[in-house]
Amino acid sequence: KNKDVKFIFKEMPIFANSFPTSKLAAALGLKVYKEKGGEAYMKFHNAIYDTKHFEGELTIKDVEAAAESVGVSSKMAPNEYQVNIDNNMNLASELSLNGTPAFVFMPTNNQTVDNTLITMGAIGKEQFQNVINQLRDGLKKDETEASLKQTEK
């Protein structure tokens, strides 16, 4: 539906210090993407969420099963994707992202402060599409933020 929209996922295991399985899931997600591409990454990501095991409940077996469900071995060198994860965490810090998921909505060309919106926390599919439509139609960030808050109520 949104062929003119680019979606970029960045792994940010913000709970890795408390829940090491979160870091494993992030690293395996990067491995899945590298080996199998975006479609497999989304299947892996959805398999993680389909466990309904959230922070502190997610197990190593859950993560390994999700990787293996898309044909990727869960075996990898220790810290194989640590540089990628560190870079993502540094970027998140620079953007003041302190939660997940976080979404940065902006055009691929001519980005400005007025046409870039950052949200944190899950939003529904309809809200997501509304933000895309409003920014595409030229509404300013402040107008889009106000509209998003209205739909949250």
mmCIF file of C-alpha atoms in Angstrom:
data_model
loop_
_atom_site.group_PDB
_atom_site.id
_atom_site.type_symbol
_atom_site.label_atom_id
_atom_site.label_comp_id
_atom_site.label_asym_id
_atom_site.label_seq_id
_atom_site.Cartn_x
_atom_site.Cartn_y
_atom_site.Cartn_z
ATOM 1 C CA LYS A 1 0.000 0.000 0.000
ATOM 2 C CA ASN A 2 2.833 2.390 0.806
ATOM 3 C CA LYS A 3 5.277 1.708 -1.997
ATOM 4 C CA ASP A 4 6.761 5.185 -1.542
ATOM 5 C CA VAL A 5 7.508 4.558 2.151
ATOM 6 C CA LYS A 6 10.769 3.027 3.310
ATOM 7 C CA PHE A 7 10.722 1.008 6.517
ATOM 8 C CA ILE A 8 14.011 0.575 8.368
ATOM 9 C CA PHE A 9 14.245 -1.629 11.431
ATOM 10 C CA LYS A 10 16.976 -1.085 14.011
ATOM 11 C CA GLU A 11 17.487 -3.670 16.726
ATOM 12 C CA MET A 12 17.527 -1.951 20.133
ATOM 13 C CA PRO A 13 17.669 -4.465 22.982
ATOM 14 C CA ILE A 14 17.070 -1.849 25.677
ATOM 15 C CA PHE A 15 16.596 -4.523 28.342
ATOM 16 C CA ALA A 16 19.728 -6.522 27.475
ATOM 17 C CA ASN A 17 21.400 -5.768 30.808
ATOM 18 C CA SER A 18 18.437 -7.151 32.736
ATOM 19 C CA PHE A 19 17.338 -9.804 30.243
ATOM 20 C CA PRO A 20 20.230 -11.203 28.146
ATOM 21 C CA THR A 21 17.758 -13.078 25.937
ATOM 22 C CA SER A 22 16.775 -9.663 24.556
ATOM 23 C CA LYS A 23 20.319 -9.201 23.232
ATOM 24 C CA LEU A 24 20.289 -12.708 21.744
ATOM 25 C CA ALA A 25 16.997 -11.936 19.962
ATOM 26 C CA ALA A 26 18.466 -8.715 18.544
ATOM 27 C CA ALA A 27 21.622 -10.460 17.333
ATOM 28 C CA LEU A 28 19.688 -13.327 15.774
ATOM 29 C CA GLY A 29 17.355 -10.830 14.128
ATOM 30 C CA LEU A 30 20.364 -9.205 12.465
ATOM 31 C CA LYS A 31 21.656 -12.613 11.412
ATOM 32 C CA VAL A 32 18.275 -13.568 9.936
ATOM 33 C CA TYR A 33 18.172 -10.333 7.935
ATOM 34 C CA LYS A 34 21.739 -10.770 6.702
ATOM 35 C CA GLU A 35 21.213 -14.377 5.617
ATOM 36 C CA LYS A 36 17.600 -14.394 4.427
ATOM 37 C CA GLY A 37 16.439 -10.800 3.896
ATOM 38 C CA GLY A 38 13.535 -8.655 4.986
ATOM 39 C CA GLU A 39 10.682 -11.111 4.572
ATOM 40 C CA ALA A 40 12.398 -13.713 6.764
ATOM 41 C CA TYR A 41 13.279 -10.983 9.279
ATOM 42 C CA MET A 42 9.599 -10.052 9.601
ATOM 43 C CA LYS A 43 8.634 -13.724 10.052
ATOM 44 C CA PHE A 44 11.333 -14.070 12.732
ATOM 45 C CA HIS A 45 10.196 -10.867 14.446
ATOM 46 C CA ASN A 46 6.555 -11.969 14.394
ATOM 47 C CA ALA A 47 7.485 -15.435 15.689
ATOM 48 C CA ILE A 48 9.145 -13.784 18.696
ATOM 49 C CA TYR A 49 5.992 -11.758 19.428
ATOM 50 C CA ASP A 50 3.739 -14.749 18.805
ATOM 51 C CA THR A 51 5.306 -16.473 21.831
ATOM 52 C CA LYS A 52 3.549 -13.857 24.008
ATOM 53 C CA HIS A 53 6.688 -14.025 26.166
ATOM 54 C CA PHE A 54 7.718 -10.469 26.788
ATOM 55 C CA GLU A 55 10.729 -9.033 28.594
ATOM 56 C CA GLY A 56 11.848 -11.392 31.294
ATOM 57 C CA GLU A 57 9.683 -14.217 29.942
ATOM 58 C CA LEU A 58 11.302 -14.720 26.528
ATOM 59 C CA THR A 59 13.495 -17.828 26.570
ATOM 60 C CA ILE A 60 16.560 -18.845 24.601
ATOM 61 C CA LYS A 61 14.473 -21.690 23.172
ATOM 62 C CA ASP A 62 11.847 -19.166 21.971
ATOM 63 C CA VAL A 63 14.482 -17.140 20.140
ATOM 64 C CA GLU A 64 16.263 -20.158 18.674
ATOM 65 C CA ALA A 65 12.959 -21.634 17.487
ATOM 66 C CA ALA A 66 12.030 -18.350 15.795
ATOM 67 C CA ALA A 67 15.359 -18.282 13.934
ATOM 68 C CA GLU A 68 15.123 -21.920 12.949
ATOM 69 C CA SER A 69 11.526 -21.401 11.747
ATOM 70 C CA VAL A 70 12.925 -19.200 8.959
ATOM 71 C CA GLY A 71 15.828 -21.533 8.164
ATOM 72 C CA VAL A 72 18.580 -19.766 10.091
ATOM 73 C CA SER A 73 20.838 -21.560 12.543
ATOM 74 C CA SER A 74 20.863 -20.049 15.995
ATOM 75 C CA LYS A 75 24.578 -20.808 16.291
ATOM 76 C CA MET A 76 26.860 -17.795 16.025
ATOM 77 C CA ALA A 77 30.085 -16.437 17.412
ATOM 78 C CA PRO A 78 29.837 -14.617 20.748
ATOM 79 C CA ASN A 79 29.228 -10.915 20.204
ATOM 80 C CA GLU A 80 28.999 -11.474 16.428
ATOM 81 C CA TYR A 81 26.608 -8.532 15.971
ATOM 82 C CA GLN A 82 27.674 -6.460 18.975
ATOM 83 C CA VAL A 83 29.088 -3.606 16.866
ATOM 84 C CA ASN A 84 25.774 -3.304 15.002
ATOM 85 C CA ILE A 85 23.808 -3.344 18.241
ATOM 86 C CA ASP A 86 26.125 -0.783 19.858
ATOM 87 C CA ASN A 87 25.767 1.501 16.830
ATOM 88 C CA ASN A 88 21.975 1.221 17.003
ATOM 89 C CA MET A 89 21.964 1.990 20.716
ATOM 90 C CA ASN A 90 24.221 5.023 20.152
ATOM 91 C CA LEU A 91 21.897 6.286 17.410
ATOM 92 C CA ALA A 92 18.921 5.819 19.732
ATOM 93 C CA SER A 93 20.708 7.832 22.389
ATOM 94 C CA GLU A 94 21.486 10.631 19.924
ATOM 95 C CA LEU A 95 17.803 10.755 18.922
ATOM 96 C CA SER A 96 16.677 10.609 22.587
ATOM 97 C CA LEU A 97 14.800 7.365 21.968
ATOM 98 C CA ASN A 98 14.220 5.779 25.339
ATOM 99 C CA GLY A 99 11.641 3.154 24.539
ATOM 100 C CA THR A 100 10.618 0.587 22.011
ATOM 101 C CA PRO A 101 9.183 0.465 19.607
ATOM 102 C CA ALA A 102 10.155 3.885 18.349
ATOM 103 C CA PHE A 103 9.158 5.183 14.935
ATOM 104 C CA VAL A 104 10.762 7.981 12.954
ATOM 105 C CA PHE A 105 8.476 9.258 10.215
ATOM 106 C CA MET A 106 10.162 11.440 7.621
ATOM 107 C CA PRO A 107 10.279 11.874 3.867
ATOM 108 C CA THR A 108 13.145 10.269 1.996
ATOM 109 C CA ASN A 109 13.984 13.670 0.479
ATOM 110 C CA ASN A 110 13.953 17.212 1.846
ATOM 111 C CA GLN A 111 13.715 16.250 5.511
ATOM 112 C CA THR A 112 13.105 19.091 7.935
ATOM 113 C CA VAL A 113 12.238 19.365 11.588
ATOM 114 C CA ASP A 114 8.682 20.243 10.529
ATOM 115 C CA ASN A 115 8.142 17.108 8.437
ATOM 116 C CA THR A 116 9.829 14.612 10.768
ATOM 117 C CA LEU A 117 7.926 12.974 13.596
ATOM 118 C CA ILE A 118 9.300 10.598 16.240
ATOM 119 C CA THR A 119 6.910 8.464 18.263
ATOM 120 C CA MET A 120 7.646 5.985 21.015
ATOM 121 C CA GLY A 121 5.426 3.124 21.979
ATOM 122 C CA ALA A 122 3.203 0.866 19.964
ATOM 123 C CA ILE A 123 0.637 2.442 17.680
ATOM 124 C CA GLY A 124 -2.075 0.682 15.754
ATOM 125 C CA LYS A 125 -2.076 0.041 12.027
ATOM 126 C CA GLU A 126 -4.715 2.742 11.444
ATOM 127 C CA GLN A 127 -2.755 5.340 13.436
ATOM 128 C CA PHE A 128 0.415 4.377 11.594
ATOM 129 C CA GLN A 129 -1.287 4.862 8.226
ATOM 130 C CA ASN A 130 -2.817 8.168 9.346
ATOM 131 C CA VAL A 131 0.617 9.545 10.232
ATOM 132 C CA ILE A 132 1.986 8.476 6.850
ATOM 133 C CA ASN A 133 -0.979 10.031 5.039
ATOM 134 C CA GLN A 134 -0.787 13.293 6.957
ATOM 135 C CA LEU A 135 2.934 13.735 6.459
ATOM 136 C CA ARG A 136 2.557 12.754 2.805
ATOM 137 C CA ASP A 137 -0.171 15.394 2.447
ATOM 138 C CA GLY A 138 2.164 18.030 3.829
ATOM 139 C CA LEU A 139 0.825 18.466 7.339
ATOM 140 C CA LYS A 140 3.412 19.777 9.735
ATOM 141 C CA LYS A 141 4.787 17.634 12.543
ATOM 142 C CA ASP A 142 2.816 19.547 15.214
ATOM 143 C CA GLU A 143 -0.483 18.989 13.375
ATOM 144 C CA THR A 144 0.285 15.295 12.914
ATOM 145 C CA GLU A 145 1.256 14.884 16.593
ATOM 146 C CA ALA A 146 -2.035 16.484 17.658
ATOM 147 C CA SER A 147 -3.965 14.167 15.353
ATOM 148 C CA LEU A 148 -2.103 11.136 16.702
ATOM 149 C CA LYS A 149 -2.952 12.103 20.285
ATOM 150 C CA GLN A 150 -6.624 12.427 19.337
ATOM 151 C CA THR A 151 -6.733 8.913 17.899
ATOM 152 C CA GLU A 152 -5.081 7.488 21.055
ATOM 153 C CA LYS A 153 -8.037 8.605 23.203
#
